[in-house]
Structure formats: structure tokens, C-alpha cells
Tab-separated table of C-alpha atoms and ligand atoms in Angstrom:
chain	number	residue	atom	x	y	z
A	299	MET	CA	3.772	-10.183	27.657
A	300	ASP	CA	2.899	-6.738	26.516
A	301	LEU	CA	1.343	-6.024	23.321
A	302	LEU	CA	4.443	-4.218	21.793
A	303	ASP	CA	6.116	-7.908	22.176
A	304	GLN	CA	3.443	-9.757	21.123
A	305	ILE	CA	3.789	-7.539	17.682
A	306	TYR	CA	7.162	-8.150	17.407
A	307	ASN	CA	7.142	-11.705	18.217
A	308	ALA	CA	4.749	-12.016	15.264
A	309	GLY	CA	6.330	-10.270	12.887
A	310	VAL	CA	3.800	-7.541	11.756
A	311	VAL	CA	4.585	-4.972	9.431
A	312	GLY	CA	2.412	-2.462	7.700
A	313	ALA	CA	0.332	-4.606	5.250
A	314	GLY	CA	-0.820	-1.921	2.987
A	315	GLY	CA	2.339	0.023	2.148
A	316	ALA	CA	6.073	-0.489	2.281
A	317	GLY	CA	5.533	-2.746	5.427
A	318	PHE	CA	7.144	-0.440	8.194
A	319	PRO	CA	7.735	-2.726	11.314
A	320	THR	CA	4.498	-2.298	13.456
A	321	HIS	CA	6.497	-2.617	16.680
A	322	VAL	CA	8.759	0.173	15.932
A	323	LYS	CA	5.563	2.235	14.383
A	324	LEU	CA	3.449	1.751	17.832
A	325	ASN	CA	6.113	2.442	19.518
A	326	CYS	CA	5.134	5.954	20.795
A	327	LYS	CA	2.757	7.874	22.336
A	328	VAL	CA	0.022	10.036	20.058
A	329	GLU	CA	-3.613	11.624	20.492
A	330	TYR	CA	-4.930	10.241	17.135
A	331	LEU	CA	-5.305	6.282	16.121
A	332	ILE	CA	-6.493	6.175	12.560
A	333	LEU	CA	-7.402	3.164	10.908
A	334	ASN	CA	-7.092	3.645	7.429
A	335	GLY	CA	-10.070	1.980	5.954
A	336	SER	CA	-10.447	3.873	2.771
A	337	GLU	CA	-9.150	1.362	0.479
A	338	CYS	CA	-7.493	4.315	-1.626
A	339	GLU	CA	-6.712	2.346	-4.922
A	340	PRO	CA	-9.970	1.469	-7.471
A	341	LEU	CA	-10.583	-1.776	-7.463
A	342	ILE	CA	-9.269	-3.417	-4.486
A	343	ALA	CA	-11.812	-5.054	-2.309
A	344	THR	CA	-9.515	-6.793	0.546
A	345	ASP	CA	-9.868	-4.211	3.292
A	346	LYS	CA	-13.458	-3.831	3.172
A	347	TYR	CA	-13.817	-8.043	2.975
A	348	LEU	CA	-12.110	-7.699	6.746
A	349	MET	CA	-14.179	-4.790	7.789
A	350	ARG	CA	-17.388	-6.731	6.795
A	351	THR	CA	-16.266	-9.763	8.355
A	352	LYS	CA	-13.762	-9.493	11.292
A	353	ALA	CA	-15.567	-5.849	12.618
A	354	ALA	CA	-15.550	-7.207	16.311
A	355	GLU	CA	-11.982	-8.108	16.086
A	356	ILE	CA	-11.158	-4.573	14.589
A	357	ILE	CA	-12.784	-2.760	16.913
A	358	GLU	CA	-11.359	-4.805	20.135
A	359	THR	CA	-7.491	-4.609	18.702
A	360	LEU	CA	-8.155	-1.089	18.195
A	361	GLU	CA	-9.391	-0.221	21.536
A	362	ARG	CA	-5.751	-2.445	22.844
A	363	ILE	CA	-3.600	-0.451	20.872
A	364	ALA	CA	-4.939	2.592	21.738
A	365	GLY	CA	-4.839	1.702	25.474
A	366	MET	CA	-0.956	1.238	24.631
A	367	ILE	CA	-0.100	4.521	22.944
A	368	GLU	CA	-2.384	6.603	25.214
A	369	ALA	CA	-4.336	8.130	22.055
A	370	LYS	CA	-7.352	9.614	23.253
A	371	LYS	CA	-9.646	9.416	19.884
A	372	ILE	CA	-9.655	6.612	17.743
A	373	VAL	CA	-10.954	7.097	14.465
A	374	ILE	CA	-11.700	4.573	11.461
A	375	GLY	CA	-11.473	6.734	7.941
A	376	LEU	CA	-13.596	4.882	5.216
A	377	LYS	CA	-15.914	5.973	2.247
A	378	GLN	CA	-19.319	6.969	2.625
A	379	LYS	CA	-20.303	4.363	-0.198
A	380	TYR	CA	-19.147	1.547	2.321
A	381	THR	CA	-22.614	1.166	3.822
A	382	THR	CA	-22.347	-2.552	4.471
A	383	GLU	CA	-19.285	-1.737	5.962
A	384	ILE	CA	-20.347	1.179	8.297
A	385	ASP	CA	-23.177	-0.867	9.315
A	386	CYS	CA	-20.641	-3.736	10.575
A	387	LEU	CA	-18.259	-1.595	12.323
A	388	LYS	CA	-20.938	0.543	14.157
A	389	SER	CA	-22.877	-2.961	15.443
A	390	ALA	CA	-19.254	-3.713	16.732
A	391	ILE	CA	-18.899	-0.207	17.987
A	392	LYS	CA	-21.916	-0.415	20.187
A	393	GLU	CA	-22.149	-4.350	21.219
A	394	LEU	CA	-18.190	-3.706	22.447
A	395	LYS	CA	-19.163	-0.312	24.175
A	396	SER	CA	-16.451	1.249	22.120
A	397	LYS	CA	-15.879	5.087	21.883
A	398	ILE	CA	-14.330	4.542	18.349
A	399	GLU	CA	-15.507	7.078	15.576
A	400	LEU	CA	-16.193	6.795	12.292
A	401	HIS	CA	-14.882	9.491	9.565
A	402	CYS	CA	-16.357	8.714	6.163
A	403	LEU	CA	-15.034	10.320	3.067
A	404	ASP	CA	-16.178	11.108	-0.559
A	405	ASN	CA	-15.075	8.438	-3.197
A	406	PHE	CA	-11.985	10.056	-4.407
A	407	TYR	CA	-8.375	9.573	-5.247
A	408	PRO	CA	-6.118	9.074	-2.949
A	409	ALA	CA	-8.425	9.426	0.224
A	410	GLY	CA	-6.502	6.617	1.587
A	411	ASP	CA	-2.776	8.358	1.167
A	412	GLU	CA	-1.548	8.535	5.033
A	413	GLN	CA	-0.764	12.222	4.874
A	414	ILE	CA	-4.206	13.020	2.971
A	415	LEU	CA	-6.346	10.595	5.588
A	416	VAL	CA	-4.240	12.757	8.414
A	417	TYR	CA	-5.557	15.732	7.093
A	418	GLU	CA	-8.905	14.967	6.436
A	419	ILE	CA	-9.179	13.514	10.017
A	420	THR	CA	-7.578	15.707	12.009
A	421	GLY	CA	-7.236	18.996	9.869
A	422	LYS	CA	-3.674	19.205	10.201
A	423	THR	CA	-1.071	18.962	7.564
A	424	ILE	CA	2.020	16.628	8.130
A	425	PRO	CA	5.216	18.951	7.350
A	426	PRO	CA	6.640	18.001	4.035
A	427	ALA	CA	8.919	14.756	4.531
A	428	GLY	CA	7.371	14.237	7.843
A	429	ILE	CA	5.357	11.444	9.104
A	430	PRO	CA	1.617	10.964	10.949
A	431	LEU	CA	3.599	11.761	14.637
A	432	HIS	CA	5.066	14.737	13.643
A	433	VAL	CA	0.962	15.804	14.261
A	434	GLY	CA	0.237	13.315	17.022
A	435	ALA	CA	-1.230	10.609	14.877
A	436	VAL	CA	-0.404	6.799	14.047
A	437	VAL	CA	-2.168	5.325	11.104
A	438	SER	CA	-2.576	1.897	10.590
A	439	ASN	CA	-3.949	-0.459	7.926
A	440	VAL	CA	-6.572	-2.661	8.323
A	441	GLY	CA	-5.001	-5.841	7.400
A	442	THR	CA	-2.152	-4.789	9.861
A	443	VAL	CA	-4.590	-4.445	13.049
A	444	VAL	CA	-6.227	-7.788	11.665
A	445	ASN	CA	-2.402	-9.258	12.054
A	446	ILE	CA	-2.300	-7.326	15.688
A	447	HIS	CA	-5.424	-9.402	16.623
A	448	GLU	CA	-3.753	-12.613	15.776
A	449	ALA	CA	-0.499	-11.519	17.364
A	450	LEU	CA	-2.741	-11.238	20.532
A	451	TYR	CA	-3.273	-14.760	20.754
A	452	GLY	CA	0.063	-15.506	20.011
A	453	ASN	CA	-0.377	-16.289	15.937
A	454	PRO	CA	2.182	-14.820	13.550
A	455	VAL	CA	1.661	-13.475	10.449
A	456	ILE	CA	2.083	-16.402	8.235
A	457	SER	CA	-1.072	-15.553	5.276
A	458	SER	CA	-1.971	-12.618	3.269
A	459	TYR	CA	-5.828	-11.521	2.520
A	460	VAL	CA	-5.523	-10.846	-1.378
A	461	SER	CA	-8.191	-9.536	-3.941
A	462	VAL	CA	-7.528	-11.279	-7.489
A	463	LEU	CA	-9.529	-9.243	-10.157
A	464	GLY	CA	-9.717	-8.416	-13.740
A	465	GLU	CA	-8.787	-11.104	-16.585
A	466	VAL	CA	-9.660	-14.585	-14.367
A	467	SER	CA	-12.586	-16.691	-14.685
A	468	ASN	CA	-13.393	-16.151	-10.581
A	469	PRO	CA	-12.597	-13.156	-9.723
A	470	ARG	CA	-12.251	-13.568	-5.286
A	471	ILE	CA	-10.328	-12.871	-2.320
A	472	LEU	CA	-8.289	-15.382	-1.060
A	473	LYS	CA	-6.168	-16.274	2.161
A	474	VAL	CA	-2.928	-17.447	0.918
A	475	PRO	CA	0.233	-18.741	2.902
A	476	ILE	CA	3.102	-15.866	2.706
A	477	GLY	CA	5.310	-17.009	-0.105
A	478	THR	CA	3.050	-18.636	-2.327
A	479	PRO	CA	3.473	-17.994	-6.349
A	480	ILE	CA	1.488	-15.361	-7.572
A	481	LEU	CA	0.767	-17.822	-10.649
A	482	ASN	CA	-0.630	-20.190	-7.847
A	483	CYS	CA	-3.318	-17.475	-6.832
A	484	ILE	CA	-4.230	-16.528	-10.530
A	485	GLU	CA	-4.819	-20.199	-10.581
A	486	LYS	CA	-7.070	-20.342	-7.728
A	487	ALA	CA	-9.153	-17.607	-9.073
A	488	GLY	CA	-10.051	-19.683	-11.611
A	489	GLY	CA	-7.141	-19.020	-14.543
A	490	ALA	CA	-6.256	-16.260	-16.540
A	491	THR	CA	-8.858	-15.786	-19.578
A	492	LEU	CA	-6.081	-14.624	-21.404
A	493	ASN	CA	-3.032	-16.111	-23.045
A	494	ASP	CA	-0.944	-12.591	-23.211
A	495	TYR	CA	-1.247	-10.774	-20.173
A	496	SER	CA	0.038	-9.083	-17.133
A	497	ILE	CA	-0.541	-8.301	-13.687
A	498	ILE	CA	-0.637	-5.248	-11.545
A	499	LEU	CA	0.408	-6.068	-8.162
A	500	GLY	CA	-1.344	-3.366	-6.166
A	501	GLY	CA	-3.714	-0.982	-7.693
A	502	PRO	CA	-3.857	0.663	-10.925
A	503	MET	CA	-2.383	3.599	-9.862
A	504	MET	CA	0.643	2.680	-7.851
A	505	GLY	CA	0.935	-1.058	-7.989
A	506	LYS	CA	3.894	-2.762	-9.519
A	507	ILE	CA	3.644	-4.008	-13.265
A	508	LEU	CA	4.885	-7.648	-13.710
A	509	ASN	CA	4.940	-9.473	-17.168
A	510	LYS	CA	4.624	-13.087	-17.398
A	511	SER	CA	7.899	-13.922	-17.206
A	512	GLU	CA	8.748	-11.638	-14.098
A	513	LEU	CA	5.650	-13.812	-12.494
A	514	GLU	CA	7.037	-16.970	-12.316
A	515	HIS	CA	9.791	-15.680	-9.650
A	516	SER	CA	7.498	-13.467	-7.691
A	517	VAL	CA	5.713	-14.541	-4.423
A	518	ILE	CA	2.933	-13.261	-2.264
A	519	THR	CA	4.374	-11.054	0.725
A	520	LYS	CA	3.074	-9.434	4.002
A	521	THR	CA	2.437	-6.492	2.052
A	522	ASN	CA	0.412	-7.285	-1.000
A	523	GLY	CA	-3.171	-7.050	-1.072
A	524	ALA	CA	-4.220	-7.416	-4.485
A	525	ILE	CA	-3.460	-8.679	-7.879
A	526	ILE	CA	-5.006	-7.684	-11.167
A	527	ILE	CA	-4.899	-9.317	-14.781
A	528	VAL	CA	-4.777	-6.977	-17.552
A	529	PRO	CA	-4.041	-7.895	-21.186
A	530	ASP	CA	-0.552	-7.516	-22.402
A	531	ASN	CA	-1.144	-4.340	-24.530
A	532	HIS	CA	-3.485	-2.377	-21.782
A	533	TYR	CA	-2.776	1.180	-21.282
A	534	LEU	CA	-1.337	0.924	-17.890
A	535	VAL	CA	1.304	-1.641	-19.313
A	536	ASN	CA	2.040	-0.050	-22.489
A	537	ARG	CA	3.128	3.336	-20.161
A	538	ASP	CA	5.225	1.179	-17.785
A	539	LYS	CA	7.348	-0.205	-20.901
A	540	ILE	CA	8.491	3.428	-21.608
A	541	SER	CA	12.132	4.235	-20.660
A	542	ILE	CA	13.235	6.650	-18.387
A	543	GLU	CA	15.320	8.605	-21.368
A	544	HIS	CA	12.223	8.906	-23.668
A	545	ILE	CA	10.461	10.202	-20.609
A	546	ILE	CA	12.953	12.832	-20.080
A	547	ASN	CA	12.907	13.685	-23.939
A	548	ARG	CA	9.638	13.871	-24.065
A	549	ALA	CA	9.507	16.069	-20.805
A	550	LYS	CA	11.820	18.542	-22.807
A	551	SER	CA	10.040	18.729	-25.840
A	552	ALA	CA	6.316	18.273	-24.898
A	553	CYS	CA	5.818	20.020	-21.211
A	554	ILE	CA	3.652	22.914	-22.342
A	555	GLN	CA	3.975	24.301	-18.578
A	556	CYS	CA	0.280	24.352	-17.952
A	557	SER	CA	0.923	23.113	-14.353
A	558	TYR	CA	-2.001	21.281	-14.417
A	559	CYS	CA	-0.145	18.072	-12.950
A	560	THR	CA	0.969	20.922	-9.603
A	561	GLU	CA	-2.858	21.862	-9.595
A	562	PHE	CA	-4.061	18.534	-9.011
A	563	CYS	CA	-1.287	17.274	-6.970
A	564	PRO	CA	-2.822	15.921	-3.676
A	565	ARG	CA	0.804	17.049	-1.820
A	566	TYR	CA	0.635	20.472	-3.331
A	567	LEU	CA	-2.900	20.788	-2.312
A	568	ILE	CA	-2.392	20.037	1.342
A	569	GLY	CA	0.502	22.601	1.234
A	570	HIS	CA	3.540	21.068	0.384
A	571	PRO	CA	6.296	22.974	-1.495
A	572	LEU	CA	6.035	20.262	-4.479
A	573	GLN	CA	5.053	21.911	-7.701
A	574	PRO	CA	5.682	19.034	-10.261
A	575	HIS	CA	5.579	21.710	-13.511
A	576	LYS	CA	8.712	23.452	-12.066
A	577	ILE	CA	10.431	19.855	-11.769
A	578	MET	CA	9.393	19.016	-15.340
A	579	ARG	CA	10.938	22.676	-16.439
A	580	ALA	CA	14.203	22.065	-14.404
A	581	ILE	CA	14.800	18.874	-16.350
A	582	ALA	CA	13.933	20.258	-19.450
A	583	LEU	CA	16.166	23.030	-19.448
A	584	SER	CA	19.027	20.697	-17.501
A	585	GLU	CA	19.054	23.905	-14.954
A	586	TYR	CA	19.193	21.781	-11.322
A	587	ASP	CA	17.735	24.635	-9.001
A	588	ASP	CA	16.450	23.895	-5.703
A	589	SER	CA	12.712	23.186	-7.105
A	590	ILE	CA	13.922	19.307	-7.948
A	591	LYS	CA	14.740	19.039	-4.622
A	592	ALA	CA	11.227	18.806	-3.805
A	593	ALA	CA	10.804	15.855	-5.980
A	594	GLN	CA	11.634	14.006	-2.502
A	595	LEU	CA	7.849	14.933	-1.614
A	596	CYS	CA	6.465	12.865	-3.747
A	597	CYS	CA	4.166	10.172	-2.577
A	598	GLU	CA	4.061	8.270	-6.359
A	599	CYS	CA	0.418	8.424	-6.350
A	600	GLY	CA	0.064	9.437	-10.433
A	601	VAL	CA	-2.440	11.784	-10.339
A	602	CYS	CA	-0.299	13.993	-12.224
A	603	GLU	CA	0.613	11.767	-15.093
A	604	LEU	CA	-2.205	9.247	-15.032
A	605	TYR	CA	-5.025	11.859	-14.737
A	606	ALA	CA	-4.022	15.709	-14.898
A	607	CYS	CA	-1.252	15.876	-17.443
A	608	PRO	CA	-2.885	16.774	-20.852
A	609	MET	CA	0.015	16.031	-22.835
A	610	GLY	CA	0.636	12.387	-21.757
A	611	LEU	CA	3.692	13.138	-19.827
A	612	SER	CA	5.275	11.318	-16.800
A	613	PRO	CA	5.836	14.102	-13.768
A	614	ARG	CA	5.957	11.185	-11.716
A	615	GLN	CA	8.368	8.949	-13.043
A	616	VAL	CA	10.598	12.370	-13.722
A	617	ASN	CA	10.117	12.727	-9.642
A	618	ILE	CA	10.950	8.967	-9.061
A	619	TYR	CA	14.403	9.336	-11.420
A	620	ILE	CA	15.446	12.456	-9.218
A	621	LYS	CA	14.813	10.873	-5.982
A	622	ASN	CA	17.119	7.999	-6.758
A	623	GLU	CA	19.928	10.292	-7.971
A	624	LEU	CA	19.321	12.616	-4.814
A	625	ARG	CA	19.404	9.428	-2.870
A	626	GLU	CA	22.646	8.479	-4.318
A	627	LYS	CA	24.092	11.864	-3.239
A	628	GLY	CA	22.972	11.345	0.313
A	629	TYR	CA	20.773	14.617	-0.129
A	630	ARG	CA	17.700	14.478	2.304
A	631	TYR	CA	14.803	16.871	2.248
A	632	LYS	CA	15.144	19.648	5.001
A	633	ASN	CA	11.740	21.117	5.988
A	634	THR	CA	12.558	25.098	6.531
A	635	GLY	CA	9.060	26.231	7.064
A	636	ASN	CA	6.753	25.691	10.446
A	637	GLU	CA	3.006	25.991	9.216
A	638	PHE	CA	1.749	24.423	5.972
A	639	TYR	CA	-1.509	26.055	4.312
A	640	VAL	CA	-3.915	23.950	2.565
A	641	ARG	CA	-4.550	25.494	-1.147
A	642	GLU	CA	-7.994	27.119	-1.113
A	643	VAL	CA	-9.354	24.922	-4.406
A	644	ARG	CA	-8.657	21.385	-2.586
A	645	GLU	CA	-12.007	20.632	-2.377
A	646	ASN	CA	-12.962	21.315	-5.927
A	647	ARG	CA	-9.884	19.526	-6.945
A	648	LYS	CA	-10.347	16.072	-5.368
A	649	ILE	CA	-10.357	13.315	-8.081
A	650	PRO	CA	-13.632	11.087	-8.285
A	651	THR	CA	-12.836	7.563	-8.414
A	652	LYS	CA	-15.035	6.759	-11.254
A	653	ARG	CA	-13.556	9.404	-13.497
A	654	LEU	CA	-10.201	7.918	-12.900
A	655	MET	CA	-10.961	4.456	-13.397
A	656	ALA	CA	-12.126	5.488	-16.656
A	657	ARG	CA	-8.790	7.726	-17.562
A	658	VAL	CA	-6.590	4.429	-16.169
A	659	ASP	CA	-8.933	2.134	-18.264
A	660	VAL	CA	-10.102	-0.140	-15.920
A	661	THR	CA	-13.541	0.673	-15.650
A	662	LYS	CA	-15.144	-2.599	-16.764
A	663	TYR	CA	-13.513	-4.197	-13.829
A	664	SER	CA	-15.213	-2.274	-11.513
A	665	GLY	CA	-18.474	-4.094	-11.606
A	666	GLN	CA	-16.754	-7.638	-11.033
A	667	LYS	CA	-18.065	-8.981	-7.633
A	668	LEU	CA	-15.294	-10.725	-5.634
A	669	GLU	CA	-16.647	-14.390	-4.781
A	670	GLU	CA	-15.911	-14.688	-0.922
A	671	LEU	CA	-12.789	-15.811	0.611
A	672	LYS	CA	-11.325	-18.958	-0.278
A	673	GLU	CA	-8.343	-20.316	1.624
A	674	ILE	CA	-5.875	-21.826	-0.133
A	675	PHE	CA	-2.839	-24.380	0.407
A	676	VAL	CA	0.264	-25.077	-1.308
A	677	SER	CA	2.832	-27.134	-1.816
A	678	THR	CA	5.903	-25.198	-2.132
A	679	VAL	CA	6.496	-21.673	-0.302
A	680	LYS	CA	9.251	-19.038	-1.060
A	681	ILE	CA	9.505	-16.915	1.872
A	682	PRO	CA	11.396	-14.013	1.383
A	683	LEU	CA	13.613	-12.925	4.547
A	684	ARG	CA	12.912	-9.165	3.761
A	685	GLN	CA	9.407	-8.241	3.209
A	686	HIS	CA	9.388	-5.003	4.923
A	687	ILE	CA	11.607	-1.730	5.447
A	688	GLY	CA	14.753	-2.248	7.303
A	689	LYS	CA	17.210	-4.897	7.966
A	690	SER	CA	16.629	-8.067	6.372
A	691	ALA	CA	15.712	-10.880	8.966
A	692	THR	CA	18.600	-13.753	10.004
A	693	SER	CA	17.855	-16.849	8.668
A	694	LEU	CA	17.590	-19.296	11.682
A	695	VAL	CA	17.211	-22.845	9.677
A	696	ASN	CA	19.217	-24.736	7.493
A	697	VAL	CA	18.569	-26.826	4.437
A	698	GLY	CA	17.073	-30.148	5.372
A	699	ASP	CA	15.538	-28.994	8.356
A	700	ILE	CA	11.721	-30.146	9.081
A	701	VAL	CA	9.918	-27.127	9.988
A	702	GLU	CA	6.327	-26.581	11.384
A	703	LYS	CA	3.939	-23.972	10.433
A	704	GLY	CA	4.145	-20.622	12.550
A	705	GLN	CA	7.772	-21.843	13.390
A	706	LEU	CA	10.348	-18.533	13.504
A	707	ILE	CA	12.431	-18.703	10.541
A	708	GLY	CA	14.175	-15.723	10.128
A	709	SER	CA	14.539	-13.271	13.375
A	710	VAL	CA	15.637	-9.622	13.642
A	711	GLU	CA	16.997	-8.069	17.112
A	712	LYS	CA	13.825	-6.151	18.869
A	713	GLY	CA	15.513	-2.960	18.393
A	714	GLU	CA	16.127	-3.228	14.926
A	715	LEU	CA	14.000	-1.858	12.060
A	716	GLY	CA	12.834	-5.412	10.738
A	717	ALA	CA	10.544	-8.017	11.218
A	718	ASN	CA	10.632	-11.455	12.467
A	719	VAL	CA	9.480	-14.202	9.603
A	720	HIS	CA	7.845	-17.463	9.953
A	721	ALA	CA	7.068	-20.447	8.359
A	722	SER	CA	3.663	-20.453	6.525
A	723	ILE	CA	3.545	-24.254	5.858
A	724	ASN	CA	4.477	-27.563	7.425
A	725	GLY	CA	7.274	-29.072	5.428
A	726	LYS	CA	11.208	-29.256	4.427
A	727	VAL	CA	13.583	-26.813	3.956
A	728	VAL	CA	14.937	-27.024	0.263
A	729	GLU	CA	17.062	-23.847	-0.070
A	730	VAL	CA	18.226	-20.773	2.241
A	731	SER	CA	19.349	-17.453	0.646
A	732	GLU	CA	17.331	-14.131	0.630
A	733	CYS	CA	14.293	-16.788	0.864
A	734	VAL	CA	13.785	-19.925	2.494
A	735	VAL	CA	11.982	-22.099	0.734
A	736	ILE	CA	9.581	-24.986	2.082
A	737	GLN	CA	8.235	-27.800	0.245
A	738	SER	CA	5.440	-29.669	1.811
A	739	GLU	CA	5.755	-33.763	1.664
A	740	ASN	CA	1.935	-33.593	0.778
A	741	MET	CA	0.330	-32.811	-2.408
A	742	GLU	CA	-1.235	-29.486	-2.955
A	743	VAL	CA	-4.333	-29.804	-1.066
A	744	GLU	CA	-7.392	-26.912	-1.061
A	745	VAL	CA	-10.702	-26.331	0.913
B	35	SF4	S1	3.075	11.364	-8.034
B	35	SF4	FE1	2.325	13.787	-9.231
B	35	SF4	S2	0.375	14.174	-8.509
B	35	SF4	FE2	1.436	12.408	-6.937
B	35	SF4	S3	2.752	13.529	-5.235
B	35	SF4	FE3	3.840	12.903	-7.205
B	35	SF4	S4	3.664	14.975	-8.103
B	35	SF4	FE4	2.099	14.942	-6.757
B	36	SF4	S1	0.616	18.965	-16.567
B	36	SF4	FE1	2.210	17.961	-18.094
B	36	SF4	S2	2.449	19.697	-19.898
B	36	SF4	FE2	1.511	20.119	-17.998
B	36	SF4	S3	3.091	21.295	-16.949
B	36	SF4	FE3	2.672	19.400	-16.134
B	36	SF4	S4	4.288	17.948	-17.384
B	36	SF4	FE4	3.903	19.859	-18.128
């Protein structure tokens, strides 16, 4: 069986983003294979943990992938400050006589944005609305490569590595079965230290904010790598509560057209025609000219609203609103230029992570030392049949079926954009809807 089939069978999807099916992404021939090890968002430590503890597996797997896609250069992009991880990777490279290179980056945000990383490593700007393939590159996340390594041995994706930190008693990294309730993860990290809390699923800049009642129905999927528990009145939680109507009204009344949002926008700085201040002006004046179409180029990194804007406005939310409107109308951004030039000021506009953390009020969690891995076992999992971009998997099980850990319970055809789904625990299927709920006969156990 070839590697692409093994990846497809195992249901591997991008572990760090929206969950693009990996067997589709790697069905290409490119010059560069890039491992994104720069853990873009502040506080998250999952990829660092994997690079420290699974360096040899990562190097070996990257070599296998590069062989398949005929990549001539294999580069791991990570931050210069990750000295332990750099040492681990260097020893694995030496031991395995690999030619993989490390590209060390400063500690800035968003170093791990795929387009920024590709520019940093190759010196090429991906065209607006394009993907790394357009400049001969493919980018994989660390968790994805670890899952591909498992796939080489016939092991499907049935667990996620998750950093749990913030307002918990024992911040730590957990390995949890897919479909585990998030509340169980919080409990396994010693429980929340506050009564009134919300969580950020993902990083502080781009993560999804969930309040306690939303949490009751939320589970870990293949794309989750971090849970940050914050007070219910945290700055980021309060911002998340503002309605889009209010955001647009504030854009109309308070935007001073200083253009800082544009001057710091990472996509603008690599040469894309995205100028959020013009979009804010267009929405304020209700003049929907061509400038608003560039909202589709926004990667939602949050720099404009959480770092740049002196008025506390939300260009990112405005862009999301416009993107949704344009999508509903069936409009897709069309790239009209051929070459894109990085703005000269870019180097001086990189945002230091330390300063960013202070702006979004998470500095107090940056000193937390995450305890090493704890693998947890749970008695019930709720496994979504769609944890990825594309088509939902079709359930292969019925209520009452007994399933084994690793068994295929949802499938997609190989040529389709989607991913297979597997049982993450042994047990009985008690519900089949958009999710498959499996209940173990045993009580919850842990090691
Ligand atoms: S969120 Fe703001 S800063 Fe980030 S890409 Fe979009 S417009 Fe630019
Ligand atoms: S930074 Fe804020 S005030 Fe300045 S142009 Fe952008 S949205 Fe308007």
C-alpha cells in the first residue's frame, strides 16, 4: 500500500487548522516540504512537546513524505527560542543522516501563518487567495506529521494532543481520545480554579471562545490542540460578546482612518492588496466599492483589532462579516496580478509575541510550566463525522453495534474531499447522528 493510501485509510487531516484532508493535500509534486513548527499562537505548547519527544519519528516521516511528493528541500520552520526542540531535532537529523534543514525564526506573530512561513523560508509570496502549492510548496503541521507516522504502522487518528492551561490547577499536556468532552479535559488538568470561566479553544488570537453552557456539548476533534481557561470577564471574552451590528456602528462612528490596521496587517505586508482601513471606510460610508472584495484575503489573524487599532475597533470582524456576505452571493476573489512585492517596512512591523500577550491580557499564563503528558481514558465519546473541510463521512455503524478502538466507523470515497473517522474507544454505539456516540462498558479509567 502506498503512503497516500495509508494516510487516507488513517483519516489524517491537518491537525493545526481547519482540517484539510491530508491525502488530498499531499497528492502533489513540489519543490519544498515545510514543517510548520513555529507554534504561531502564544501560550500553546503542544507542537513543542511533540518536537521534543518525537523528533526521530518526525524526521523519518518527513523524509517519507518528501520522497512521495518529490520535494527537493525539506525545511522545518520553528522559533529560534525553542532551543531544546532545536537540539532534539538536530540530533535526530544527525542520527538518521537526513538532509532536513531547520529555519529559525524570531519570536513574532503570526510566524506560523502558512503564507508568512512560506515567505520566510522560500522568499516567495503566495499569490492572493492562493495556496503554498502555487509557489511550489506544501506545509504540514507537526501534529499532522505525527499522525502520518502512526498511519505508516496502520494506526488511524483516534487521539489528539492538547495543551490545557490558564485558570486550571495543573496546566498540562493531555493525550485524549477524539470525541472526549472538553469538560473532561479540564477536569484532568486538575479542574478550573474559577467558578465563572470561559475557554478559548485554540490560541488567544484565533481560537474560538466558548462559555460554560456551550462547553457542555463540545468535544475534542482531530484539529484541537489547546484549551485555555480564562475568567468569564476576560478582555477577549468581553470582545467576543460584541454584536456585529454594534461593531459596524462603531466602525462608522469611531474609525479615524489612521490606517494602522493596514500598516500592521501581515497579509498586506507580504504584498497582498488587503487594506482593512479601506474596508472600514467603505462600510462606514456604505460605499461598497471593489476594496471590500479584498476582505476575502483576510486570514483572521486578529492583528488589526487586537494589536493595531488605537480605537479598539474590529476590522477582522468586519472582514468576516463581508466574507460571509460575499460567499452567500457566490463571489470568489479573483487574482488579477502576477507578482507581489513585500513591503519594505515589513521587517520592522513584525509583532513581538511578548507585547502581543500583554495587549490581549494573557501574560500571566505565559510562565505556566505545563506538566508532561498524561494520557486519559474516558467512558463516553461523541465523535463528529465531520472534523475536517469537505464532505462529512458516512456512518458505517448503527445504534447497538459493538465497536473496537481503531475501527472504521465513518468513511469517505478516496477521491472525495473528506476524511475517514474511527472509533476512539472500545464500546457500544448509543447514538448515530452528525456524531457517533460510543459508550464503554467499563467505568472511566486513567493511567
Ligand atoms: S485579521 Fe486584520 S491583520 Fe489579520 S489578515 Fe485580516 S485584516 Fe489583516
Ligand atoms: S486602525 Fe482602527 S481607527 Fe485606524 S483605520 Fe484601522 S480601524 Fe480605523
